[in-house]
mmCIF file of C-alpha atoms in Angstrom:
data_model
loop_
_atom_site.group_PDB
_atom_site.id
_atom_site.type_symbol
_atom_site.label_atom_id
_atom_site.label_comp_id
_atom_site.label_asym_id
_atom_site.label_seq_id
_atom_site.Cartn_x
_atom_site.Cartn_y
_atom_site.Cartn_z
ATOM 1 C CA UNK A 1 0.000 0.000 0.000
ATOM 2 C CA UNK A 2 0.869 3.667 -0.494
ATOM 3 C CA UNK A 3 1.594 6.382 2.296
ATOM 4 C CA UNK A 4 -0.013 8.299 3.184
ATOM 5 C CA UNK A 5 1.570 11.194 2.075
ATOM 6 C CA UNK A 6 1.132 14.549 4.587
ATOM 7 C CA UNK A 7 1.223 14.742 8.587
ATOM 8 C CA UNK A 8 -2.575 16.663 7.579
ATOM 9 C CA UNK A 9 -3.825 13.504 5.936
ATOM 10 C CA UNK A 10 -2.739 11.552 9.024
ATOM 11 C CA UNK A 11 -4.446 13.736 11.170
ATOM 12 C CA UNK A 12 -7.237 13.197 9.848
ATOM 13 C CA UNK A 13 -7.126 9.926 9.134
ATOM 14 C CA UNK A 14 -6.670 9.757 13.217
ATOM 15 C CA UNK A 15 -9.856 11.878 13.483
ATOM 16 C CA UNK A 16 -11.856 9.872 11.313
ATOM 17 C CA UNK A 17 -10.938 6.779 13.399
ATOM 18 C CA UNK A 18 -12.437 8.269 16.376
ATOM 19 C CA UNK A 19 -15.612 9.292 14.678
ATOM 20 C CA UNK A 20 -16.584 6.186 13.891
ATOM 21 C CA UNK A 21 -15.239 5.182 17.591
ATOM 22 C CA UNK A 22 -17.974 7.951 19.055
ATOM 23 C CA UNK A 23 -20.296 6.325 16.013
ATOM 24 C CA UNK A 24 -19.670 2.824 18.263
ATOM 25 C CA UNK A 25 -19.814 3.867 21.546
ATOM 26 C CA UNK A 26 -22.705 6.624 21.330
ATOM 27 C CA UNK A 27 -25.024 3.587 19.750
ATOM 28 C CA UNK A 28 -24.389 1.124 22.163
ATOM 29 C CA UNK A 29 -24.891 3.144 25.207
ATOM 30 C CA UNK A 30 -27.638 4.762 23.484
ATOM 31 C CA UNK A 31 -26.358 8.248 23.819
ATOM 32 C CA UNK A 32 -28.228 9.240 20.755
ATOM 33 C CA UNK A 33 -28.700 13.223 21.012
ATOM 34 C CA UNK A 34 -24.437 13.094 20.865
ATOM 35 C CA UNK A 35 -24.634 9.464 17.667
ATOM 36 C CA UNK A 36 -27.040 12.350 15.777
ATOM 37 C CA UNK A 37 -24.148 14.908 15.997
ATOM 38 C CA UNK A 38 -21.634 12.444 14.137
ATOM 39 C CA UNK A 39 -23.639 12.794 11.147
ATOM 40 C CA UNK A 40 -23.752 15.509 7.740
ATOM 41 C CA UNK A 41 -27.543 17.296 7.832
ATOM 42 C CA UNK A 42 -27.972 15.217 4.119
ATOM 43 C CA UNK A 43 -26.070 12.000 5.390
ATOM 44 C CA UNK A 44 -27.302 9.189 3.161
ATOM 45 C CA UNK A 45 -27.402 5.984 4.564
ATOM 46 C CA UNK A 46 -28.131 2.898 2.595
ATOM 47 C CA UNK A 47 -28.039 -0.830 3.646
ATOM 48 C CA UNK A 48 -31.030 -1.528 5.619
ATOM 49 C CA UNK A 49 -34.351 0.767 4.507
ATOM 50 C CA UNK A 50 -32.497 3.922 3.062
ATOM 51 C CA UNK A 51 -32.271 7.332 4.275
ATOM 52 C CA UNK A 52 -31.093 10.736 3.073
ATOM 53 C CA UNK A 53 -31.754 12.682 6.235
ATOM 54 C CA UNK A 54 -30.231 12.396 9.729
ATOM 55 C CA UNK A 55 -33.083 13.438 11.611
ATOM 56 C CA UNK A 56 -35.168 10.584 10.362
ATOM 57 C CA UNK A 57 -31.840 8.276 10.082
ATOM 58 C CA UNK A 58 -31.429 8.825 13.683
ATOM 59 C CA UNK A 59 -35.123 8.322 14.902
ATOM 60 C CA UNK A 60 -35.298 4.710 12.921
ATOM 61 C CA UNK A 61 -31.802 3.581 14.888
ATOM 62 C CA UNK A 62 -32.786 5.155 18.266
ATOM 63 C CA UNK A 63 -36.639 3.579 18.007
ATOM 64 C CA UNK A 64 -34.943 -0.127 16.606
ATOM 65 C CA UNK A 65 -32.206 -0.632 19.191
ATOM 66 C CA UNK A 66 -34.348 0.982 22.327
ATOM 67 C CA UNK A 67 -35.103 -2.219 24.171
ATOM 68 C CA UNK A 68 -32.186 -4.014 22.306
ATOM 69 C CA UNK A 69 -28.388 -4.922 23.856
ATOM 70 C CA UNK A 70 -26.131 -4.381 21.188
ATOM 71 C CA UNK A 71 -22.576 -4.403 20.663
ATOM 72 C CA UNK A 72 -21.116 -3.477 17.587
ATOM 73 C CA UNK A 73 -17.136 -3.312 16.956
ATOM 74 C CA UNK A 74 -15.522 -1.751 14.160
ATOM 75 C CA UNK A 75 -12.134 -3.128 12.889
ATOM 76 C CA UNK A 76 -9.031 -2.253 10.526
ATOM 77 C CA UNK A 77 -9.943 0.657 9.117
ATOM 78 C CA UNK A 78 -8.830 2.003 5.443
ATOM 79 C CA UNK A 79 -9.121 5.696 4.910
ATOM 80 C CA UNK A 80 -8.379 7.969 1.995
ATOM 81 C CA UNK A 81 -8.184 11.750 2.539
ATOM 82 C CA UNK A 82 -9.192 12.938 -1.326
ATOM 83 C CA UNK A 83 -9.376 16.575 -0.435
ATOM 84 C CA UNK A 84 -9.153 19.014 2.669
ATOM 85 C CA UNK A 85 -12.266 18.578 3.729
ATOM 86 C CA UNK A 86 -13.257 15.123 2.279
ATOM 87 C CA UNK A 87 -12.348 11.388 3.297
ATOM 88 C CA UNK A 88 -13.757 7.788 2.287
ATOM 89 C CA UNK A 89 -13.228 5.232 3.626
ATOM 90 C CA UNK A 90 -13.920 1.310 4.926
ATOM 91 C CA UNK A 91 -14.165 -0.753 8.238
ATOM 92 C CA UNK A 92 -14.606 -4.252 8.852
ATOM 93 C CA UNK A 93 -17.751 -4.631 11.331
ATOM 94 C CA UNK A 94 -19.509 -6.752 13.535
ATOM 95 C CA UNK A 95 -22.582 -6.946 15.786
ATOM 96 C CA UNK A 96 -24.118 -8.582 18.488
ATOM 97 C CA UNK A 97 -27.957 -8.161 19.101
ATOM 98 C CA UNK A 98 -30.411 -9.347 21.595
ATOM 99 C CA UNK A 99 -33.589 -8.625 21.064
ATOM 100 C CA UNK A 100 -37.077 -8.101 23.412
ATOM 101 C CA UNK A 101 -39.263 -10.732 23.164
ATOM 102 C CA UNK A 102 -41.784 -9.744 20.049
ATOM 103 C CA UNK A 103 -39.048 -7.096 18.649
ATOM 104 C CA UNK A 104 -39.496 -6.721 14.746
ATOM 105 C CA UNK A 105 -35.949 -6.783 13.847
ATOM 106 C CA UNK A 106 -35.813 -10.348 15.781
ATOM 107 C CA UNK A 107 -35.351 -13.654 13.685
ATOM 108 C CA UNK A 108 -35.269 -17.671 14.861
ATOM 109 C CA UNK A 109 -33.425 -16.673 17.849
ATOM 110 C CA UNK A 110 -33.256 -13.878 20.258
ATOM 111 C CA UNK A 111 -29.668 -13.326 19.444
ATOM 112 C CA UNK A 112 -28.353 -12.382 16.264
ATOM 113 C CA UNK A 113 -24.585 -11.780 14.995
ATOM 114 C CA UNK A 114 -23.458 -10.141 12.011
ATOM 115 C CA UNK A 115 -20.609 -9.294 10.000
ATOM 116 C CA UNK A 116 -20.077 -6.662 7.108
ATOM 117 C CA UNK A 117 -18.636 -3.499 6.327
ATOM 118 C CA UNK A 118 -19.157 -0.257 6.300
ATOM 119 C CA UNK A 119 -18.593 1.538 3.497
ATOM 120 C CA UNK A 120 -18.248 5.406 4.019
ATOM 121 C CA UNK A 121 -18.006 9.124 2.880
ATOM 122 C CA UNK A 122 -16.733 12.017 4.944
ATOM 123 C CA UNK A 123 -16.983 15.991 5.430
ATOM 124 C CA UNK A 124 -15.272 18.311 6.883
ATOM 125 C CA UNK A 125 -18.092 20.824 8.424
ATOM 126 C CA UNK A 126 -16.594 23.495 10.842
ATOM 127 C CA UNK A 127 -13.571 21.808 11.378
ATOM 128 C CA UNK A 128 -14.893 18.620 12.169
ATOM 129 C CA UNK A 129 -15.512 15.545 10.323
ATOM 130 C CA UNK A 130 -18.723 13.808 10.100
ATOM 131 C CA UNK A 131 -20.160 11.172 8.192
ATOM 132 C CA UNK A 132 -21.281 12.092 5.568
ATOM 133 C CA UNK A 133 -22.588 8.845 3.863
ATOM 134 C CA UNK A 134 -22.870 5.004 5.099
ATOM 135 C CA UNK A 135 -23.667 1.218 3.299
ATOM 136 C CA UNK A 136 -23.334 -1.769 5.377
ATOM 137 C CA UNK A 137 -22.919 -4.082 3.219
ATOM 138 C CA UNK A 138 -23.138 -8.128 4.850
ATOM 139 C CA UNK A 139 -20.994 -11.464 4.494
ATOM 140 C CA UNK A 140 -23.421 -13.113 7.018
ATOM 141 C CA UNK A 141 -26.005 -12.717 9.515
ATOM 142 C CA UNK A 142 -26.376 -16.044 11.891
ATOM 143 C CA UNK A 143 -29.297 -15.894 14.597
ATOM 144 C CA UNK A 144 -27.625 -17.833 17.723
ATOM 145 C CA UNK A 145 -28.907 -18.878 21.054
ATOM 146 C CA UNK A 146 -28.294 -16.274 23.782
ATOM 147 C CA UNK A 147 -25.079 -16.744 25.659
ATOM 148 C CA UNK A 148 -24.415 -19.092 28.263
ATOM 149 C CA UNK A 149 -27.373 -21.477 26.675
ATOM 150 C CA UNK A 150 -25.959 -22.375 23.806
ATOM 151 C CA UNK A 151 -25.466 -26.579 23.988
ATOM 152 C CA UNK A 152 -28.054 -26.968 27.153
ATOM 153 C CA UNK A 153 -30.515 -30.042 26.528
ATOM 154 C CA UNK A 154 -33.816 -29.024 23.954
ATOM 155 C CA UNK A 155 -36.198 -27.472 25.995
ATOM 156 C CA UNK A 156 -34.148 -26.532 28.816
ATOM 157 C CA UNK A 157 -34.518 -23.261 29.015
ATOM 158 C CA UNK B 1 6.480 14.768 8.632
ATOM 159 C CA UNK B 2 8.362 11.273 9.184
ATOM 160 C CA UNK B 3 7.829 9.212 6.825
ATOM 161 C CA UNK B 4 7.609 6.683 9.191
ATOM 162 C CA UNK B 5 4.256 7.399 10.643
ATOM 163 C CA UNK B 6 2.828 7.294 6.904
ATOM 164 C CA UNK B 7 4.152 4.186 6.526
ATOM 165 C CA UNK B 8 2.930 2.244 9.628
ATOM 166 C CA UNK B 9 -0.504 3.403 8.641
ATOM 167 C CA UNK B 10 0.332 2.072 5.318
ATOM 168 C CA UNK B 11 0.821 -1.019 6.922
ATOM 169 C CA UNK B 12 -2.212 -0.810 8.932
ATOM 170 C CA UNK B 13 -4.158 -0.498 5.641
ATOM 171 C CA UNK B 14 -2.380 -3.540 3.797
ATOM 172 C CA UNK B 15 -3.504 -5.760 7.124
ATOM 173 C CA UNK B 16 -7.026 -4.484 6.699
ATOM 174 C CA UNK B 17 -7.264 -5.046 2.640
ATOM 175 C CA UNK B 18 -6.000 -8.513 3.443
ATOM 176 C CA UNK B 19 -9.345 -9.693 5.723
ATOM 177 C CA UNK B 20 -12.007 -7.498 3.562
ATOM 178 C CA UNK B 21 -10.344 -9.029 0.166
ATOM 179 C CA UNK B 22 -10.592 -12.677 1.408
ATOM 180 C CA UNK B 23 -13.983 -12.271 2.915
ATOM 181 C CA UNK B 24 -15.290 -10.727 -0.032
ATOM 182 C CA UNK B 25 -13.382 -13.234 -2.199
ATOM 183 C CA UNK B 26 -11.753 -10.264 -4.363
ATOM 184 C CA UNK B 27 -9.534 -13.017 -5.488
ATOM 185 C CA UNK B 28 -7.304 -10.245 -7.678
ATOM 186 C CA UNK B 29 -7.494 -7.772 -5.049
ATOM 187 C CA UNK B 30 -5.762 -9.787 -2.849
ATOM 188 C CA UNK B 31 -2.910 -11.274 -4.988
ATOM 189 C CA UNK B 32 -1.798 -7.765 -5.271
ATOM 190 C CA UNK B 33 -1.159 -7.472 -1.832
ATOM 191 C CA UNK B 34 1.790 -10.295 -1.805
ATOM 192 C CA UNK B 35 5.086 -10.163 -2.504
ATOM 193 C CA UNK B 36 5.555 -12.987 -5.403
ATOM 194 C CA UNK B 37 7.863 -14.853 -3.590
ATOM 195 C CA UNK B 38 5.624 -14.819 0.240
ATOM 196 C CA UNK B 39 6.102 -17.614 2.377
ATOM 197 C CA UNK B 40 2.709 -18.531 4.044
ATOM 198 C CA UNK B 41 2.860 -20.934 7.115
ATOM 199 C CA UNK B 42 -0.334 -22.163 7.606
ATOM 200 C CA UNK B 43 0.695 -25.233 9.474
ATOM 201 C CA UNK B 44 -1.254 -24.304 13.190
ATOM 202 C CA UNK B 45 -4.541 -24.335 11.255
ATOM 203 C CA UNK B 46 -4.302 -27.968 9.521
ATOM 204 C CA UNK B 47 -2.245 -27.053 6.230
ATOM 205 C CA UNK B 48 1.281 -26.218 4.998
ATOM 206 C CA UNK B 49 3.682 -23.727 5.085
ATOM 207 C CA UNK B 50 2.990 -22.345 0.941
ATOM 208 C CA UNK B 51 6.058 -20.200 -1.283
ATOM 209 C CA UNK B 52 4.109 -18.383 -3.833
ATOM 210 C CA UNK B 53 1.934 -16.151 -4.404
ATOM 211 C CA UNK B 54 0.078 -17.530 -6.727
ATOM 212 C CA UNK B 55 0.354 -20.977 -5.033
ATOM 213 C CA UNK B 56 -1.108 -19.249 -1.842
ATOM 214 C CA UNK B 57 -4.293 -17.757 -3.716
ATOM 215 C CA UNK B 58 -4.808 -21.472 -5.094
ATOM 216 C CA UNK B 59 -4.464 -22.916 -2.241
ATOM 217 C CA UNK B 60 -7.084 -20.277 -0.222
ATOM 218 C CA UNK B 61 -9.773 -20.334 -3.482
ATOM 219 C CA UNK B 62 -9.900 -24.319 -2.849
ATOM 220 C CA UNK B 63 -9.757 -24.126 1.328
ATOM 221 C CA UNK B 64 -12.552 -21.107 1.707
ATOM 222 C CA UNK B 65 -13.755 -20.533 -1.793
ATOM 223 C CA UNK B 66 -17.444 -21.755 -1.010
ATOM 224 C CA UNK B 67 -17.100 -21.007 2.835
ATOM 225 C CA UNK B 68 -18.176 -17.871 4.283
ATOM 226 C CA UNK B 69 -15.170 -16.281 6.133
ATOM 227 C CA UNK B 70 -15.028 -13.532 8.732
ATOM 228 C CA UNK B 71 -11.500 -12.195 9.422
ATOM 229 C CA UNK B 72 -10.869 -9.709 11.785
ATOM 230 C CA UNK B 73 -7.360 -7.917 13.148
ATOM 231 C CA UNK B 74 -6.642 -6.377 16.382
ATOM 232 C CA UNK B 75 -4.240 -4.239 17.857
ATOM 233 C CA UNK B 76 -0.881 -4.236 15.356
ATOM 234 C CA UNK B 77 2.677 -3.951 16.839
ATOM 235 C CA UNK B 78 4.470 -2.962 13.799
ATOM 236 C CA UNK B 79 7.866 -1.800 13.993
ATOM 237 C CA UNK B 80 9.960 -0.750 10.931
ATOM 238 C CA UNK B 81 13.388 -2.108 10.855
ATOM 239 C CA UNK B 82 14.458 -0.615 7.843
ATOM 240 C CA UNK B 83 13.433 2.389 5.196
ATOM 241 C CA UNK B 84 11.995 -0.534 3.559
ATOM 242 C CA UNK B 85 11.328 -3.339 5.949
ATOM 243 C CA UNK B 86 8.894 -3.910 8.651
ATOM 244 C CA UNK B 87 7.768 -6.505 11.061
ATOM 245 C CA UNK B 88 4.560 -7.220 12.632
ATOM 246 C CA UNK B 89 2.112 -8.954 14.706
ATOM 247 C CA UNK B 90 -1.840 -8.728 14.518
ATOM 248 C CA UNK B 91 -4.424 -10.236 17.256
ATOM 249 C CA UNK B 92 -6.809 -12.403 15.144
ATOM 250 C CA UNK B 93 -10.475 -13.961 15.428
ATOM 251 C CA UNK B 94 -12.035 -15.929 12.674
ATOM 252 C CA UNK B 95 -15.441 -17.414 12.253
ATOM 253 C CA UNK B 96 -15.855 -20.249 9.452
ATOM 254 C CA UNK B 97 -19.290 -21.811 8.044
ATOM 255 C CA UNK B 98 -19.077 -24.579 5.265
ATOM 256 C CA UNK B 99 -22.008 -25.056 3.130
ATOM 257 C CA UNK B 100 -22.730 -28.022 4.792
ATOM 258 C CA UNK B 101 -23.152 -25.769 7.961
ATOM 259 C CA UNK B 102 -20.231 -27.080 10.074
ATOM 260 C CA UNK B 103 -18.402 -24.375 11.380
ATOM 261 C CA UNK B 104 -15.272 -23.096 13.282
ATOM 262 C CA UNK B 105 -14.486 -19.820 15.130
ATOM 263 C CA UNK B 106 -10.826 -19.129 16.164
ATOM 264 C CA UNK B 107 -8.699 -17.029 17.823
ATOM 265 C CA UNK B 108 -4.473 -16.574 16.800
ATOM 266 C CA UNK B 109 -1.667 -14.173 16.069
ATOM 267 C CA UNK B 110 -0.566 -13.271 12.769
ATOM 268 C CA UNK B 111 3.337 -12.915 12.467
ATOM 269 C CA UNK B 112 4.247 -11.340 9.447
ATOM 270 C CA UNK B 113 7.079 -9.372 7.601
ATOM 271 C CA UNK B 114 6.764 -6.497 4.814
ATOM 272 C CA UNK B 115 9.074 -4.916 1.922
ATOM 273 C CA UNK B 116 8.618 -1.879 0.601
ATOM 274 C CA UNK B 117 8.514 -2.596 -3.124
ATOM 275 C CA UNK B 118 8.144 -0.295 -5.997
ATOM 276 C CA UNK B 119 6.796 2.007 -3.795
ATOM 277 C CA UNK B 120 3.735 -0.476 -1.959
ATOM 278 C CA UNK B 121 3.894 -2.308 0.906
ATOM 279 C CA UNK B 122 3.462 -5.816 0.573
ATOM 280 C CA UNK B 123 3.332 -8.979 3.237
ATOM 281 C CA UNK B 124 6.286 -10.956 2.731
ATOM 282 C CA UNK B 125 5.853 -13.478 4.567
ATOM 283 C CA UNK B 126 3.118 -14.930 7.183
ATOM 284 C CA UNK B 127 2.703 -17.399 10.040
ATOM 285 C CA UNK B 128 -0.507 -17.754 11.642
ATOM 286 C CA UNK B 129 -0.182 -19.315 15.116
ATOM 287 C CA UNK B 130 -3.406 -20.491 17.135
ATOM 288 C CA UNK B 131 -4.477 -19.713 20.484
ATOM 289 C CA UNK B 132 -7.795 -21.653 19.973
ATOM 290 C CA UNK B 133 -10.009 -23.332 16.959
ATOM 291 C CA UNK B 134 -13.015 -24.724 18.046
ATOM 292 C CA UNK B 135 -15.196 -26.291 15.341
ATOM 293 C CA UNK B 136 -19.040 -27.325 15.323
ATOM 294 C CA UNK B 137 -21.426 -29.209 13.456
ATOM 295 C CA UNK B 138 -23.474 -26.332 13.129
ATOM 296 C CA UNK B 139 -25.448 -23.653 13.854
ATOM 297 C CA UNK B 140 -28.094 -24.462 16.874
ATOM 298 C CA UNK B 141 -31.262 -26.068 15.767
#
């Protein structure tokens, strides 16, 4: 691979890393006023129902996950600086969801894992950088028994 | 700036094109990211230690070329020992499902080395040693 090739572009290459850290964290412990902050006014998101606004991005993730535990990781990421105030860039993903009895988003099992990645645009916008488009895009989604009961005897639990 | 620091994350980025080609099976994506002459040592996880390249990509298209793979890498110690050469470890975890819906999820270190050549990092050679593998028949039923 090439260089990077300025001590700007690593910069933010470094800030773009912990966007997508805040993206992480701020979704899991459902801190969602600061996760709608991370995100361009016109973020488009694509991957699961698509969205071109934040505001109504936001309100789908924050109304899906409220009841959920999830714990999504973000790995080895693979940005590109293309201007001063624009980025792209990828990260492996995974996540770990258990669901509310009844949820919508639930399948076989209350537990599903899944793997992908993200595939991502950034802006600059007052000096910080925000995403400013998202795809997930999937290798697999596997619904698994919750922890801990995973190999007890059918119908034990 | 050092030129160093651009090319750890260089590094960094080769690592990371290496799990999101295989998973995705970009095949020709990740050729490019060998040296021709790598040495792959694949003996901890039930194969051989592979010179090639292209012997390598064979050798992965007929191991995982109908399995779906998830690689990820944690937590590099890279460390350049020359303008040219580096050295470096990645924390791994890996989650396997054949068709027939057995399945393995592992844990390991990669050990690798890197060259500088025409102006692109590439893995040189790499030895994958296993903390764990634990394998099922398949997915809970």
């Amino acid at each position: 691979m090439t260089a990077p090739r300025t001590l700007d572009d690593l910069l933010a290459i470094e800030a773009i890393k912990q966007l997508k850290a805040r993206y992480f964290l701020f979704m899991d412990t459902k801190r969602w006023d600061e996760w709608r902050e991370l995100f361009t006014d016109d973020v488009r998101v694509e991957g699961g129902p698509p969205h071109d606004s934040r505001d109504a991005f936001v309100d789908f993730v924050r109304r899906g996950l409220e009841n959920v535990q999830s714990a999504h990781q973000g790995h080895t990421p693979i940005i590109e600086v293309t201007s001063e105030s624009t980025a792209r860039g990828t990260w492996a993903m995974s996540d770990d969801l258990l669901f509310p009895a009844g949820h919508p988003w639930a399948g076989t099992q209350p537990r599903r894992c899944g793997y992908g990645h993200y595939e991502e645009e950034y802006r600059r916008v007052d000096g910080d950088w925000k995403i400013a488009s998202m795809r997930l895009t999937r290798l697999a989604e596997w619904d698994e028994a919750p922890p801990g009961t995973r190999g007890a005897p059918k119908g034990s639990r | 700036m050092s030129s160093e620091t651009g090319d750890l994350e260089a590094i960094k980025q080769l690592k990371a094109r290496y799990c999101r080609t295989m998973d995705t099976k970009d095949w020709q994506g990740m050729r490019a990211l060998f040296a021709d002459d790598v040495t792959v040592d694949t003996t901890e996880s039930g194969g051989t230690v592979i010179t090639g390249a292209d012997e390598f990509m064979r050798f992965l298209r007929e191991a995982i070329g109908d399995v779906t793979t998830v690689h990820h890498c944690h937590l590099p110690e890279i460390d350049l020992t020359a303008p040219t050469r580096a050295t470096g470890v990645w924390a791994m975890e890996d989650m396997l499902r054949w068709p027939d819906g057995a399945e393995m999820h592992g844990y390991g270190h990669y050990h690798e080395t890197y060259e500088k050549r025409g102006g692109s990092w590439r893995i040189v050679s790499s030895k994958l040693t296993r903390l764990r593998m634990d394998f099922g028949a398949g997915p809970t039923s």
